[in-house]
């Protein structure tokens, strides 16, 4: 049996673009069309249905919810800020508050306004200043309603997928472009951190808690030979901790937001840097059960990562952890196994303050479209009908009692 503290935050995470619908002023929207990808369209229509969705959240015993603000809605054209959209997000936060649910708010979750990308996006020398201007407007408008801020979601995934691997807009395939964006994101976080704290202080509000949500996978050498072990160390540093180290050195983390999904099984056939950084075992040496996107299900990894995070001496909030599957019993297996590993880490003295499952609703999984089903709640994309899954009801039992049998 595991007993979680009574102030533990229980909930689910989401992002605006993936659930709201009609975010037609974003770079992703234009890219989906241009690249011939599945289109996000109405997504889950959460923009209109948020009150109803938050009733479900409350029914599931959650006391926290992670959401993101869509920059392109707030600033549809450069320098023009929309009062209507600021009021919308204030109403979203009020809807959470009136249900006793603590918001965790992300300022940047992969998408950018179209005008921003057209000017060069995160490669432009003006990017950081433009991002901070948007943050300033949002923080001043919403500060009174938010304690937890996530400045940037998964910076390492963002700059690698969008500027190095060529998978996401603007489909860059250059190490140097990725490095430029890496530096800009680090500076954007560091300056946004100070900005948030300054605004709270000047407004006489109590100190907020600010972090990023960092995607960290467990890095496991397949055969423990020298090359695999060296590659695993390199990868663990570069994919997982390098960005965190920079912003931790700048003392701009109040807690750690951890997104954990899977393991990376390192099996490298040459010393070539591309292989060292990316090649994984393709021979099925240590097969595990997988989610519907083929990612290994590896609950002990969340324990391993939490132990590694100890070196920062900060509390950790699980800002994402979840599974896409068409078999909901697999979801509860995944959830309970990961919660047990989190319990083990807590027994080792690691402070974990909350668990936010990815995701509340089935939603738009970026370049993979609507196929993968991550939700605690099923969405029928024809009728937008929501159906609570059995795994969500089981999790609700844990949220309400703090006890996992
Ligand atoms: C990410 C994002 C989410 C994803 C989720 C499942 O981690 O990529 O934060 O937007 O949908 O992780 O892949």
Short mmCIF file of C-alpha atoms and ligand atoms in Angstrom, two decimals:
data_model
loop_
_atom_site.label_atom_id
_atom_site.label_comp_id
_atom_site.label_asym_id
_atom_site.label_seq_id
_atom_site.Cartn_x
_atom_site.Cartn_y
_atom_site.Cartn_z
CA UNK A 1 0.00 0.00 0.00
CA UNK A 2 1.22 3.55 -0.75
CA UNK A 3 -0.08 6.56 1.08
CA UNK A 4 0.30 9.98 -0.53
CA UNK A 5 0.24 13.19 1.52
CA UNK A 6 -3.07 15.00 1.83
CA UNK A 7 -1.77 18.08 -0.02
CA UNK A 8 -0.53 15.99 -2.99
CA UNK A 9 -1.69 17.47 -6.31
CA UNK A 10 -3.70 15.00 -8.39
CA UNK A 11 -4.82 15.77 -11.88
CA UNK A 12 -4.27 15.65 -15.60
CA UNK A 13 -2.32 17.74 -18.09
CA UNK A 14 -3.29 19.18 -21.45
CA UNK A 15 -2.22 21.85 -23.91
CA UNK A 16 -4.33 24.44 -25.66
CA UNK A 17 -3.56 23.52 -29.27
CA UNK A 18 -4.25 19.84 -28.65
CA UNK A 19 -7.73 20.30 -27.17
CA UNK A 20 -9.20 23.75 -27.86
CA UNK A 21 -9.87 23.63 -31.60
CA UNK A 22 -9.81 26.34 -34.29
CA UNK A 23 -6.37 27.68 -33.38
CA UNK A 24 -6.02 29.00 -36.90
CA UNK A 25 -3.50 31.74 -36.10
CA UNK A 26 -0.76 29.26 -35.10
CA UNK A 27 2.24 28.08 -37.08
CA UNK A 28 1.11 24.45 -36.54
CA UNK A 29 -2.23 25.16 -38.19
CA UNK A 30 -0.55 26.45 -41.34
CA UNK A 31 1.99 23.62 -41.30
CA UNK A 32 -0.61 20.81 -40.96
CA UNK A 33 -2.19 22.05 -44.16
CA UNK A 34 1.03 22.74 -46.06
CA UNK A 35 2.59 19.40 -45.08
CA UNK A 36 -0.60 17.44 -45.83
CA UNK A 37 -0.91 16.17 -42.24
CA UNK A 38 -4.04 15.26 -40.34
CA UNK A 39 -5.57 18.57 -39.28
CA UNK A 40 -6.36 19.62 -35.73
CA UNK A 41 -9.61 21.33 -36.79
CA UNK A 42 -12.06 21.48 -33.89
CA UNK A 43 -9.73 19.26 -31.77
CA UNK A 44 -11.90 18.44 -28.69
CA UNK A 45 -13.81 21.74 -28.78
CA UNK A 46 -12.50 22.31 -25.28
CA UNK A 47 -12.41 26.08 -25.94
CA UNK A 48 -16.21 26.05 -25.70
CA UNK A 49 -16.71 22.97 -23.52
CA UNK A 50 -14.26 23.72 -20.71
CA UNK A 51 -16.92 24.14 -18.00
CA UNK A 52 -18.37 20.73 -18.80
CA UNK A 53 -14.87 19.19 -18.93
CA UNK A 54 -13.98 20.67 -15.55
CA UNK A 55 -17.18 19.19 -14.06
CA UNK A 56 -15.77 15.81 -15.12
CA UNK A 57 -12.40 16.75 -13.61
CA UNK A 58 -14.04 17.52 -10.30
CA UNK A 59 -16.04 14.30 -10.41
CA UNK A 60 -12.77 12.39 -10.84
CA UNK A 61 -11.45 13.82 -7.57
CA UNK A 62 -8.67 15.87 -9.18
CA UNK A 63 -7.46 18.88 -7.22
CA UNK A 64 -5.10 20.18 -9.95
CA UNK A 65 -5.12 20.66 -13.72
CA UNK A 66 -2.39 21.63 -16.18
CA UNK A 67 -3.32 23.74 -19.20
CA UNK A 68 -1.56 26.09 -21.56
CA UNK A 69 -2.24 29.57 -22.87
CA UNK A 70 -2.28 29.92 -26.66
CA UNK A 71 0.08 32.78 -27.54
CA UNK A 72 -1.53 33.22 -30.99
CA UNK A 73 -4.92 33.90 -29.37
CA UNK A 74 -3.51 36.43 -26.91
CA UNK A 75 -1.40 38.24 -29.53
CA UNK A 76 -3.00 37.54 -32.91
CA UNK A 77 -0.89 40.21 -34.60
CA UNK A 78 2.44 41.49 -33.38
CA UNK A 79 1.88 43.96 -30.56
CA UNK A 80 -1.92 43.68 -30.60
CA UNK A 81 -3.23 41.92 -27.51
CA UNK A 82 -6.73 40.53 -27.31
CA UNK A 83 -8.72 41.47 -24.20
CA UNK A 84 -11.37 39.00 -25.23
CA UNK A 85 -8.90 36.08 -25.15
CA UNK A 86 -7.36 37.25 -21.87
CA UNK A 87 -10.88 37.24 -20.44
CA UNK A 88 -11.39 33.76 -21.84
CA UNK A 89 -8.38 32.34 -19.98
CA UNK A 90 -9.36 34.26 -16.82
CA UNK A 91 -12.76 32.53 -17.08
CA UNK A 92 -11.05 29.14 -17.56
CA UNK A 93 -8.99 29.70 -14.42
CA UNK A 94 -12.05 30.90 -12.52
CA UNK A 95 -13.90 27.75 -13.60
CA UNK A 96 -11.09 25.67 -12.07
CA UNK A 97 -10.98 27.73 -8.89
CA UNK A 98 -14.73 27.49 -8.32
CA UNK A 99 -14.36 23.70 -8.44
CA UNK A 100 -11.44 23.69 -6.02
CA UNK A 101 -8.87 22.79 -8.69
CA UNK A 102 -5.33 24.27 -8.65
CA UNK A 103 -4.14 25.39 -12.08
CA UNK A 104 -0.64 24.70 -13.42
CA UNK A 105 -0.25 27.05 -16.39
CA UNK A 106 2.15 26.66 -19.32
CA UNK A 107 3.10 29.73 -21.35
CA UNK A 108 4.61 27.95 -24.36
CA UNK A 109 3.59 24.45 -25.42
CA UNK A 110 5.14 23.91 -28.88
CA UNK A 111 2.97 26.34 -30.88
CA UNK A 112 3.76 29.91 -31.96
CA UNK A 113 1.73 32.69 -33.52
CA UNK A 114 2.00 32.64 -37.29
CA UNK A 115 3.35 36.23 -37.38
CA UNK A 116 6.15 35.16 -35.01
CA UNK A 117 7.22 32.21 -37.17
CA UNK A 118 7.03 34.33 -40.31
CA UNK A 119 9.60 36.65 -38.76
CA UNK A 120 11.95 33.74 -38.13
CA UNK A 121 10.37 32.23 -35.01
CA UNK A 122 12.85 31.22 -32.30
CA UNK A 123 15.77 31.79 -34.66
CA UNK A 124 15.06 35.50 -34.84
CA UNK A 125 17.21 37.72 -32.59
CA UNK A 126 13.94 39.37 -31.50
CA UNK A 127 12.34 36.10 -30.34
CA UNK A 128 13.15 36.35 -26.64
CA UNK A 129 11.95 39.96 -26.38
CA UNK A 130 8.76 39.07 -28.25
CA UNK A 131 8.09 36.09 -25.99
CA UNK A 132 8.69 38.19 -22.88
CA UNK A 133 6.31 40.88 -24.05
CA UNK A 134 3.59 38.23 -24.39
CA UNK A 135 4.49 36.78 -20.98
CA UNK A 136 4.32 40.22 -19.40
CA UNK A 137 0.77 40.76 -20.64
CA UNK A 138 -0.40 37.29 -19.59
CA UNK A 139 1.23 37.32 -16.16
CA UNK A 140 -0.11 40.77 -15.30
CA UNK A 141 -3.60 39.69 -16.35
CA UNK A 142 -3.65 36.29 -14.63
CA UNK A 143 -1.18 36.53 -11.74
CA UNK A 144 -3.87 36.70 -9.08
CA UNK A 145 -5.27 33.35 -10.25
CA UNK A 146 -2.11 31.26 -10.67
CA UNK A 147 0.57 29.93 -8.32
CA UNK A 148 2.31 27.37 -10.61
CA UNK A 149 3.80 28.53 -13.91
CA UNK A 150 5.57 26.43 -16.53
CA UNK A 151 7.41 28.78 -18.88
CA UNK A 152 8.28 26.34 -21.68
CA UNK A 153 7.12 22.80 -22.29
CA UNK A 154 9.85 20.30 -23.22
CA UNK A 155 12.41 22.73 -24.65
CA UNK A 156 14.78 19.91 -25.66
CA UNK A 157 12.06 18.03 -27.55
CA UNK A 158 10.95 21.26 -29.20
CA UNK A 159 14.30 22.41 -30.55
CA UNK A 160 15.36 18.91 -31.61
CA UNK A 161 12.09 17.98 -33.37
CA UNK A 162 11.58 21.38 -35.00
CA UNK A 163 15.13 22.38 -35.92
CA UNK A 164 17.28 19.24 -36.00
CA UNK A 165 15.16 16.17 -36.82
CA UNK A 166 12.93 18.03 -39.29
CA UNK A 167 9.80 16.39 -37.87
CA UNK A 168 7.86 19.47 -36.73
CA UNK A 169 7.46 22.98 -38.12
CA UNK A 170 9.59 24.66 -39.40
CA UNK A 171 11.26 21.31 -40.19
CA UNK A 172 14.85 22.48 -39.71
CA UNK A 173 17.58 19.89 -40.12
CA UNK A 174 20.59 21.69 -38.84
CA UNK A 175 22.64 21.30 -35.70
CA UNK A 176 23.47 25.00 -35.72
CA UNK A 177 19.86 26.11 -36.10
CA UNK A 178 18.91 23.80 -33.23
CA UNK A 179 21.69 25.25 -31.11
CA UNK A 180 20.51 28.81 -31.75
CA UNK A 181 16.99 27.88 -30.66
CA UNK A 182 18.33 26.01 -27.64
CA UNK A 183 20.10 29.20 -26.51
CA UNK A 184 17.06 31.37 -27.16
CA UNK A 185 14.78 29.03 -25.18
CA UNK A 186 17.19 28.94 -22.25
CA UNK A 187 17.34 32.74 -22.20
CA UNK A 188 13.56 32.99 -22.64
CA UNK A 189 13.04 30.78 -19.60
CA UNK A 190 15.62 32.56 -17.45
CA UNK A 191 14.18 35.97 -18.22
CA UNK A 192 10.56 34.84 -17.93
CA UNK A 193 11.38 33.39 -14.52
CA UNK A 194 12.65 36.77 -13.29
CA UNK A 195 9.76 38.60 -14.91
CA UNK A 196 7.16 36.41 -13.20
CA UNK A 197 8.78 36.82 -9.81
CA UNK A 198 9.12 40.59 -10.30
CA UNK A 199 5.47 41.04 -11.22
CA UNK A 200 4.29 38.99 -8.22
CA UNK A 201 6.53 40.94 -5.88
CA UNK A 202 5.48 44.34 -7.24
CA UNK A 203 1.83 43.35 -6.94
CA UNK A 204 2.24 42.15 -3.36
CA UNK A 205 1.30 38.58 -4.30
CA UNK A 206 2.83 35.60 -2.55
CA UNK A 207 5.86 33.99 -4.25
CA UNK A 208 4.86 31.89 -7.27
CA UNK A 209 6.44 28.54 -8.20
CA UNK A 210 8.03 28.58 -11.66
CA UNK A 211 9.64 25.81 -13.70
CA UNK A 212 9.79 24.20 -17.14
CA UNK A 213 8.27 20.81 -17.97
CA UNK A 214 11.25 18.72 -19.00
CA UNK A 215 10.88 15.50 -20.96
CA UNK A 216 13.26 12.99 -19.39
CA UNK A 217 13.41 9.38 -20.48
CA UNK A 218 15.20 6.55 -18.74
CA UNK A 219 18.39 5.83 -20.69
CA UNK A 220 19.33 2.15 -20.49
CA UNK A 221 22.31 0.50 -22.23
CA UNK A 222 21.10 -2.63 -24.04
CA UNK A 223 24.26 -4.76 -23.86
CA UNK A 224 26.40 -3.13 -21.17
CA UNK A 225 29.54 -2.83 -23.31
CA UNK A 226 31.80 0.21 -23.22
CA UNK A 227 30.35 1.93 -26.30
CA UNK A 228 26.74 1.52 -25.19
CA UNK A 229 27.54 2.76 -21.72
CA UNK A 230 29.40 5.78 -23.10
CA UNK A 231 26.52 6.53 -25.48
CA UNK A 232 24.01 6.21 -22.62
CA UNK A 233 25.94 8.75 -20.54
CA UNK A 234 26.21 11.16 -23.41
CA UNK A 235 22.53 10.82 -24.25
CA UNK A 236 21.39 11.15 -20.66
CA UNK A 237 23.32 14.40 -20.42
CA UNK A 238 22.40 15.86 -23.78
CA UNK A 239 18.72 14.78 -24.02
CA UNK A 240 17.78 14.98 -20.37
CA UNK A 241 19.96 17.18 -18.20
CA UNK A 242 21.97 19.70 -20.23
CA UNK A 243 19.15 22.24 -20.51
CA UNK A 244 18.11 21.68 -16.90
CA UNK A 245 21.68 22.26 -15.72
CA UNK A 246 21.84 25.65 -17.45
CA UNK A 247 18.64 26.97 -15.92
CA UNK A 248 19.38 25.38 -12.53
CA UNK A 249 22.78 27.15 -12.49
CA UNK A 250 20.95 30.40 -13.18
CA UNK A 251 18.78 29.62 -10.12
CA UNK A 252 15.59 29.84 -12.14
CA UNK A 253 13.78 26.74 -10.97
CA UNK A 254 11.47 26.69 -7.96
CA UNK A 255 10.57 23.06 -8.57
CA UNK A 256 11.11 20.53 -11.34
CA UNK A 257 8.33 19.72 -13.80
CA UNK A 258 8.99 16.18 -15.03
CA UNK A 259 7.39 14.65 -18.13
CA UNK A 260 8.18 10.93 -18.13
CA UNK A 261 6.92 8.37 -20.66
CA UNK A 262 9.39 5.69 -21.60
CA UNK A 263 12.92 4.37 -21.85
CA UNK A 264 15.58 4.73 -24.49
CA UNK A 265 17.30 1.37 -25.02
CA UNK A 266 20.80 2.26 -26.19
CA UNK A 267 22.43 -0.10 -28.71
CA UNK A 268 25.03 1.62 -30.83
CA UNK A 269 26.75 0.12 -33.89
CA UNK A 270 29.47 2.78 -34.41
CA UNK A 271 31.18 5.74 -32.74
CA UNK A 272 29.58 8.15 -35.20
CA UNK A 273 27.89 10.99 -33.15
CA UNK A 274 24.50 10.44 -34.82
CA UNK A 275 24.56 6.80 -33.70
CA UNK A 276 25.83 7.66 -30.24
CA UNK A 277 23.03 10.16 -29.74
CA UNK A 278 20.15 8.35 -31.38
CA UNK A 279 20.50 4.69 -32.27
CA UNK A 280 18.33 2.36 -30.21
CA UNK A 281 18.11 -1.43 -30.10
CA UNK A 282 16.25 -2.69 -33.15
CA UNK A 283 16.89 -6.38 -32.48
CA UNK A 284 14.34 -6.87 -29.73
CA UNK A 285 16.96 -7.84 -27.13
CA UNK A 286 14.92 -6.80 -24.09
CA UNK A 287 11.35 -6.51 -25.36
CA UNK A 288 8.76 -4.84 -23.16
CA UNK A 289 5.06 -4.18 -23.57
CA UNK A 290 4.46 -1.08 -25.67
CA UNK A 291 1.93 1.70 -26.05
CA UNK A 292 0.08 2.18 -29.34
CA UNK A 293 2.90 4.38 -30.68
CA UNK A 294 5.40 1.59 -29.97
CA UNK A 295 7.10 3.21 -26.94
CA UNK A 296 8.36 0.81 -24.28
CA UNK A 297 6.36 0.70 -21.04
CA UNK A 298 9.02 1.00 -18.37
CA UNK A 299 7.66 2.08 -14.97
CA UNK A 300 10.97 1.56 -13.12
CA UNK A 301 12.34 4.37 -15.31
CA UNK A 302 10.34 7.01 -13.46
CA UNK A 303 11.99 5.86 -10.25
CA UNK A 304 15.45 5.98 -11.88
CA UNK A 305 14.84 9.48 -13.20
CA UNK A 306 13.50 10.76 -9.87
CA UNK A 307 16.63 9.46 -8.14
CA UNK A 308 18.81 11.32 -10.68
CA UNK A 309 16.83 14.51 -10.12
CA UNK A 310 17.78 14.42 -6.45
CA UNK A 311 20.95 16.33 -7.28
CA UNK A 312 18.99 19.54 -7.88
CA UNK A 313 17.59 19.46 -4.34
CA UNK A 314 14.18 20.64 -5.53
CA UNK A 315 10.67 19.25 -5.20
CA UNK A 316 9.42 17.47 -8.32
CA UNK A 317 5.98 17.68 -9.85
CA UNK A 318 5.12 15.02 -12.41
CA UNK A 319 3.75 17.36 -15.07
CA UNK A 320 3.09 14.53 -17.58
CA UNK A 321 3.04 10.73 -17.54
CA UNK A 322 0.69 8.67 -19.60
CA UNK A 323 -0.04 6.01 -22.17
CA UNK A 324 -1.80 5.91 -25.53
CA UNK A 325 -3.66 2.65 -25.90
CA UNK A 326 -6.90 1.23 -27.27
CA UNK A 327 -7.08 -1.14 -24.30
CA UNK A 328 -8.08 0.82 -21.21
CA UNK A 329 -7.09 -1.96 -18.80
CA UNK A 330 -3.52 -1.34 -19.99
CA UNK A 331 -3.92 2.29 -18.91
CA UNK A 332 -4.69 1.36 -15.31
CA UNK A 333 -1.80 -1.12 -15.31
CA UNK A 334 0.48 1.70 -16.54
CA UNK A 335 -0.86 4.23 -14.06
CA UNK A 336 -0.72 2.05 -10.98
CA UNK A 337 2.74 0.72 -11.85
CA UNK A 338 4.13 4.24 -12.28
CA UNK A 339 2.47 5.47 -9.07
CA UNK A 340 4.10 2.59 -7.20
CA UNK A 341 7.52 3.59 -8.52
CA UNK A 342 6.86 7.21 -7.50
CA UNK A 343 5.95 5.89 -4.03
CA UNK A 344 9.30 4.05 -3.90
CA UNK A 345 11.18 7.23 -4.84
CA UNK A 346 9.32 9.14 -2.12
CA UNK A 347 10.42 6.50 0.38
CA UNK A 348 14.00 7.33 -0.69
CA UNK A 349 13.44 10.91 0.45
CA UNK A 350 12.59 12.47 -2.92
CA UNK A 351 9.89 15.12 -2.63
CA UNK A 352 7.17 14.61 -5.22
CA UNK A 353 4.41 17.20 -4.91
CA UNK A 354 1.97 16.06 -7.57
CA UNK A 355 1.03 13.72 -10.39
CA UNK A 356 -0.60 15.04 -13.56
CA UNK A 357 -1.58 12.30 -15.97
CA UNK A 358 -1.24 13.00 -19.72
CA UNK A 359 -3.98 13.56 -20.65
CA UNK A 360 -7.47 14.39 -19.47
CA UNK A 361 -9.07 13.93 -22.89
CA UNK A 362 -8.06 12.04 -25.99
CA UNK A 363 -6.58 14.78 -28.14
CA UNK A 364 -4.58 15.90 -31.15
CA UNK A 365 -1.18 14.23 -30.91
CA UNK A 366 0.79 16.63 -33.12
CA UNK A 367 2.20 15.02 -36.27
CA UNK A 368 0.51 11.72 -35.26
CA UNK A 369 -2.98 13.22 -35.47
CA UNK A 370 -5.99 11.89 -33.54
CA UNK A 371 -5.06 8.18 -33.63
CA UNK A 372 -3.24 7.79 -30.29
CA UNK A 373 -5.68 7.70 -27.35
CA UNK A 374 -4.02 9.12 -24.24
CA UNK A 375 -7.18 10.24 -22.43
CA UNK A 376 -8.66 9.35 -19.08
CA UNK A 377 -11.76 10.40 -20.99
CA UNK A 378 -12.69 9.09 -24.44
CA UNK A 379 -13.65 11.70 -27.03
CA UNK A 380 -15.92 10.85 -29.93
CA UNK A 381 -14.54 13.19 -32.60
CA UNK A 382 -17.82 13.17 -34.55
CA UNK A 383 -20.13 14.21 -31.73
CA UNK A 384 -17.55 15.53 -29.21
CA UNK A 385 -19.25 13.32 -26.65
CA UNK A 386 -17.04 12.57 -23.62
CA UNK A 387 -17.03 9.15 -21.93
CA UNK A 388 -15.12 8.59 -18.70
CA UNK A 389 -12.97 5.46 -18.96
CA UNK A 390 -12.79 2.82 -16.19
CA UNK A 391 -9.10 3.64 -15.60
CA UNK A 392 -10.13 7.22 -14.76
CA UNK A 393 -12.57 5.92 -12.17
CA UNK A 394 -9.87 3.75 -10.62
CA UNK A 395 -7.48 6.69 -10.52
CA UNK A 396 -10.24 8.79 -8.95
CA UNK A 397 -10.26 6.32 -6.04
CA UNK A 398 -6.58 7.10 -5.44
CA UNK A 399 -7.04 10.86 -5.87
CA UNK A 400 -9.89 10.91 -3.35
CA UNK A 401 -8.24 8.75 -0.66
CA UNK A 402 -4.52 9.29 -1.30
CA UNK A 403 -4.14 5.52 -1.03
CA UNK A 404 -2.98 3.06 -3.68
CA UNK A 405 -3.61 -0.52 -2.54
C1 LIG B 1 4.91 16.12 -25.23
C2 LIG B 1 3.83 17.06 -24.96
C3 LIG B 1 2.47 16.54 -25.19
C4 LIG B 1 2.30 15.20 -25.89
C5 LIG B 1 2.51 14.02 -24.97
C6 LIG B 1 2.33 12.68 -25.63
O1 LIG B 1 5.41 15.55 -24.31
O2 LIG B 1 5.27 15.91 -26.39
O3 LIG B 1 3.95 17.74 -23.77
O4 LIG B 1 1.98 17.58 -25.94
O5 LIG B 1 1.05 15.11 -26.44
O6 LIG B 1 3.79 14.05 -24.45
O7 LIG B 1 3.26 12.49 -26.64
#
